[in-house]
Each structure stands twice: as C-alpha cells, then as structure tokens.
Coordinates of C-alpha atoms in Angstrom, one line a residue:
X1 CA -39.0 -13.5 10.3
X2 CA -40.8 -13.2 6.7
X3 CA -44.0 -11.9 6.4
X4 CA -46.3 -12.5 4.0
X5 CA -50.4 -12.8 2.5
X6 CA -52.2 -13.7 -0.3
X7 CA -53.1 -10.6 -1.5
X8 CA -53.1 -6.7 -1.1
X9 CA -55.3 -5.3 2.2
X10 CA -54.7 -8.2 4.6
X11 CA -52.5 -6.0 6.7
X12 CA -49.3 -7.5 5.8
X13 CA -47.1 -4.1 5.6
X14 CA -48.8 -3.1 9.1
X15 CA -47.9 -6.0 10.9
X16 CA -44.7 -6.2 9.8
X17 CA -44.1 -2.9 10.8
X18 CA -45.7 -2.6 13.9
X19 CA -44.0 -6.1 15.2
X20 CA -40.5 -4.2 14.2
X21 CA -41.4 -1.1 16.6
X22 CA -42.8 -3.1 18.8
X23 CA -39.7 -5.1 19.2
X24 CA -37.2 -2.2 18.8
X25 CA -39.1 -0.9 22.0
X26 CA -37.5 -4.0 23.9
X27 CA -33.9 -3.0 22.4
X28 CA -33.4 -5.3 20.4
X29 CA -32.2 -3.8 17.0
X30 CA -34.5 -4.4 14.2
X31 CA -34.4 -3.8 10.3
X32 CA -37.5 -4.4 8.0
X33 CA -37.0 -5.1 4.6
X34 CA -39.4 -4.3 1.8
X35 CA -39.0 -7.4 -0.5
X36 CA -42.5 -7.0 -2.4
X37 CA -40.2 -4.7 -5.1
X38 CA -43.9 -5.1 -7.4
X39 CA -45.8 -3.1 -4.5
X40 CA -43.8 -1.7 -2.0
X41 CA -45.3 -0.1 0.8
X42 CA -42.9 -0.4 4.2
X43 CA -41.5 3.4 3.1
X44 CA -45.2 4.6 3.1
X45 CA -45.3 3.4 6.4
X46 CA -42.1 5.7 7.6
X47 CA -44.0 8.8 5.6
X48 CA -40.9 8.4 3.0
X49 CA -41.3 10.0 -0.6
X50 CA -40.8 7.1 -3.2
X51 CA -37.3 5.7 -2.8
X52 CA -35.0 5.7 -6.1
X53 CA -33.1 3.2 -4.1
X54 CA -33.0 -0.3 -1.7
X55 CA -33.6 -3.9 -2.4
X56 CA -33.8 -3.4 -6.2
X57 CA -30.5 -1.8 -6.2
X58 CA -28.1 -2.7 -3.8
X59 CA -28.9 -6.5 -5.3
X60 CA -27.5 -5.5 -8.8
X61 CA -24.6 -3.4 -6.9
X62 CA -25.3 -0.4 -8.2
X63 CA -25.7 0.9 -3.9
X64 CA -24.1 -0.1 -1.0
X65 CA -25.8 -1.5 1.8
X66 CA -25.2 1.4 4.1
X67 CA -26.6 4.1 1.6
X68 CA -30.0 2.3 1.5
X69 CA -30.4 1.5 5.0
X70 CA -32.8 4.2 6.4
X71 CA -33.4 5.4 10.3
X72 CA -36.5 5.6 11.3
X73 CA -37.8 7.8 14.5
X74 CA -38.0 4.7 16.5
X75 CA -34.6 3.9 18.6
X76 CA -33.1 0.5 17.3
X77 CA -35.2 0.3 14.0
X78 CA -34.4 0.5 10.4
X79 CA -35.5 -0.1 7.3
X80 CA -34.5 -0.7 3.9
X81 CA -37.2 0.1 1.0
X82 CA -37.7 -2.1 -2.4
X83 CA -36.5 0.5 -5.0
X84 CA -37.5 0.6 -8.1
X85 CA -39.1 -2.2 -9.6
X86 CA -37.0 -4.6 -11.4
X87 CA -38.1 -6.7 -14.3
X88 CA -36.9 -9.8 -12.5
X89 CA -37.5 -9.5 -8.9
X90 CA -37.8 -13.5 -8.4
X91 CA -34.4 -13.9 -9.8
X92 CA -32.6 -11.3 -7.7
X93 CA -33.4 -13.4 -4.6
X94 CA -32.0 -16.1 -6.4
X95 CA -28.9 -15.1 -6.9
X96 CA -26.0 -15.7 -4.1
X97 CA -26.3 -11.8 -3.1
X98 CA -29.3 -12.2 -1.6
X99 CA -28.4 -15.1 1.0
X100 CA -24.7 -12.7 1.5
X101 CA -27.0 -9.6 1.8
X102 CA -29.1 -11.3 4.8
X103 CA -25.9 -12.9 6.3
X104 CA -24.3 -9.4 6.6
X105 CA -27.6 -7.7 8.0
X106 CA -27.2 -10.6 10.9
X107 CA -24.0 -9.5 11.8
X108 CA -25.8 -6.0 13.4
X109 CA -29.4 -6.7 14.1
X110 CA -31.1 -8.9 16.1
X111 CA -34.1 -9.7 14.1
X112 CA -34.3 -9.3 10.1
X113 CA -38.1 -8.4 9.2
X114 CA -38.9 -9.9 5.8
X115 CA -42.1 -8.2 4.5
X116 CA -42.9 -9.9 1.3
X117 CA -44.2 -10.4 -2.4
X118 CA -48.1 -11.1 -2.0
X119 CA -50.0 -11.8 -5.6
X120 CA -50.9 -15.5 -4.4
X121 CA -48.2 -16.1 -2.6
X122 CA -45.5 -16.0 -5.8
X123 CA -41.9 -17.4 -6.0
X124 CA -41.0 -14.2 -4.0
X125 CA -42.8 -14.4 -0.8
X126 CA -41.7 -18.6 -0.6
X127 CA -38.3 -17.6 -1.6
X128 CA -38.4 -15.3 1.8
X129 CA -40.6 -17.9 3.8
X130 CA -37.4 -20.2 3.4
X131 CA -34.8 -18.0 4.3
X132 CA -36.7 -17.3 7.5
X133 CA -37.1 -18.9 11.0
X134 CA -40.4 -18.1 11.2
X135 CA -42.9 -17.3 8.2
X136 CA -45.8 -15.5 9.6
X137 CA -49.0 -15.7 7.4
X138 CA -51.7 -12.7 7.2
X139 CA -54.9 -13.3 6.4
X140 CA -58.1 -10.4 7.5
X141 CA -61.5 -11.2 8.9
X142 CA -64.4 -10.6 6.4
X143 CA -62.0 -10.1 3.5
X144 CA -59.6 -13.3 3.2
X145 CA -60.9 -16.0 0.7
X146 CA -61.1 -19.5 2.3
X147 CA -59.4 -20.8 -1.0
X148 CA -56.0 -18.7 0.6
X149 CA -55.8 -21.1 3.6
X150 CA -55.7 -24.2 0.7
X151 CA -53.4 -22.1 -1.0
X152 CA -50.8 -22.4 1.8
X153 CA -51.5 -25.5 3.3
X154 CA -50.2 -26.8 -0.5
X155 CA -47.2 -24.8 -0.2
X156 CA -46.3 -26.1 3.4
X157 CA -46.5 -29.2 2.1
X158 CA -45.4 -29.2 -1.1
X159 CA -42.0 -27.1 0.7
X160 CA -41.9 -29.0 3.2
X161 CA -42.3 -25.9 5.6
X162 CA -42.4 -26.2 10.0
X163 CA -42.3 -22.8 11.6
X164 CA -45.4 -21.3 10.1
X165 CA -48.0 -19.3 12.0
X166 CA -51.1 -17.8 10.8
X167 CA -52.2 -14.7 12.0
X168 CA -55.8 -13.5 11.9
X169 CA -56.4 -9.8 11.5
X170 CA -58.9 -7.1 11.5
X171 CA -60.5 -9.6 13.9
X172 CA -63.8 -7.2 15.6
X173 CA -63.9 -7.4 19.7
X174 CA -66.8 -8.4 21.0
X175 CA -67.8 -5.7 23.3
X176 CA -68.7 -7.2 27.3
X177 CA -68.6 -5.8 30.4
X178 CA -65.6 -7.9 31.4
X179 CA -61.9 -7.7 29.6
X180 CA -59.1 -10.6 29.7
X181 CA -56.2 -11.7 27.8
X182 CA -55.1 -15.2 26.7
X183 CA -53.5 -17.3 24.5
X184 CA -52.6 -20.9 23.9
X185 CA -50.3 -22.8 22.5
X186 CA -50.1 -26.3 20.8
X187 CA -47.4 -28.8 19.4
X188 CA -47.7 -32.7 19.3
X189 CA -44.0 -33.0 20.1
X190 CA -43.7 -31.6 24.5
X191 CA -39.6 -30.9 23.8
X192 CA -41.0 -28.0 21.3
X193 CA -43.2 -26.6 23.6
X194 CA -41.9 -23.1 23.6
X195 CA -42.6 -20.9 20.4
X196 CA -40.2 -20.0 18.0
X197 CA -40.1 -16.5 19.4
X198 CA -39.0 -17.2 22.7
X199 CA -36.2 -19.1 21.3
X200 CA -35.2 -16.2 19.2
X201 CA -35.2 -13.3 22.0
X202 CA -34.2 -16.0 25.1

C-alpha cells in the first residue's frame, strides 16, 4: 500500500503509521517505509533521533537491508527510515534495486507500507503509487486545496491508475445525542465488489 498527499500537514505520515499498528495488532507483519527521503518523518513517529541510515542508503549499497530495518514497540511492526537525503531521490526508485528491494521485503511481511514523496505529488510519490496495490490518497478538511483533487484526477488518468482511494482527514464529528457507524461501498463492475483490502488480508 503507498501512501501519499499533495502537500506537508494532510496527515499523510500519521495514517500511514497508524494503519501499520493498527494492522500489526491483527498479526499480520507489517513494515513501513519512509520513501519521502526530502522530508522524512515516519522515524519521528517511532521517537527515533535522525537516522544516518535507510532508504537512502541501502539503495546505493552502502547498508544492508537488515541493518536498517528498525523494531518498533508494537509486535509484528517495522520500519525502515529514509536516510539521508540524496541528491537524486527520484532516480534511486528508478533503478532495478528498488523493485529487488520491495520483492525481498515480500518474502517476510504481509503488507509493505509505502509512505511517500509529497511536494505536488512528484515523480516519487507516482513512482510508489505504481508499485502498489492500493495507493491511498490524503487530503485534510479545512486545509486541502480543491485544485489537489484536479491534480490527481490528471495523474490517474494520465497513469492510467485503478486501485486508488481518497481518504478525507481531520474530518470534525458532528456532536448528537445518538452515535453509529457506516460505510459504503461502490464499483460499476458487481464481480469487484469487495475492496482491495479484503482481497489482500482474505
């Protein structure tokens, strides 16, 4: 799953994050990785210091996948932070490493957490979006521009993209006397009526 925004403050990080543990809980075993190597913040979210090592690094071989992988306190999640910026981060993902370095995380985890490159959604974050089976899109109540919604209805088309969802955050409850739950669910073809994320944990 990638994860990704237009820009800084939409609560990209803290989903991605809290989806991991949330999953992890169900024991399935979960890594996060912190692709956005301009502005990483997933090791912030583990109270780590800044990391001298992780994406950045173990792309150019200079660590080994093992030393960069990191334990958090939560049972069956890890994570793996960006390192140091690079001058190039689009065109580490584009090398073969990357796809080898995401083929060899599948071999141990159940679900690969791809928290991405924001800045307009950049080469980065749609580099991620198409490695993933599902691309999950942030955008925040009161603080998400309109214009971001145009923004990635021209990349889905222009990439041809299927298994996006948009998620809206920071969304304020309206306080009642009376509490419920829902949700709903909608695709034109009936075969594909269960989401993506039933498929993936069936």
């Amino acid at each position: 799953i990638s994860v990704t925004s237009t820009v800084g403050g939409e609560g990209k990080t803290f989903t991605a994050v809290n989806l991991g543990a949330i999953i992890a809980m169900s024991k399935k075993k979960v890594i996060i990785v912190d692709l956005d190597m301009r502005k990483p913040r997933v090791h912030l979210s583990f109270g780590d210091s800044n990391p001298n090592k992780g994406v950045s690094t173990l792309l150019i071989g200079k660590d080994t996948m093992e030393e960069c992988i990191v334990k958090s306190r939560i049972d069956n999640l890890d994570y793996i932070n960006a390192g140091p910026t690079p001058p190039n981060p689009s065109e580490l993902l584009l090398n073969g490493e990357f796809d080898n370095f995401i083929d060899r995380l599948k071999r141990t985890y159940d679900l690969i957490i791809l928290d991405t490159q924001t800045d307009g959604l950049v080469t980065d974050g749609i580099l991620a979006m198409k490695k993933a089976d599902l691309a999950i899109y942030i955008v925040r109540a009161n603080y998400s521009k309109r214009e971001f919604l145009k923004t990635l209805s021209r990349v889905i088309t222009v990439n041809h993209f299927k298994n996006i969802a948009v998620v809206l955050n920071a969304l304020q409850s309206q306080r009642t006397n009376n509490y419920g739950y829902g949700y709903g669910y909608y695709d034109n073809d009936p075969k594909k009526s269960n989401s993506l994320l039933s498929k993936l944990f069936s």
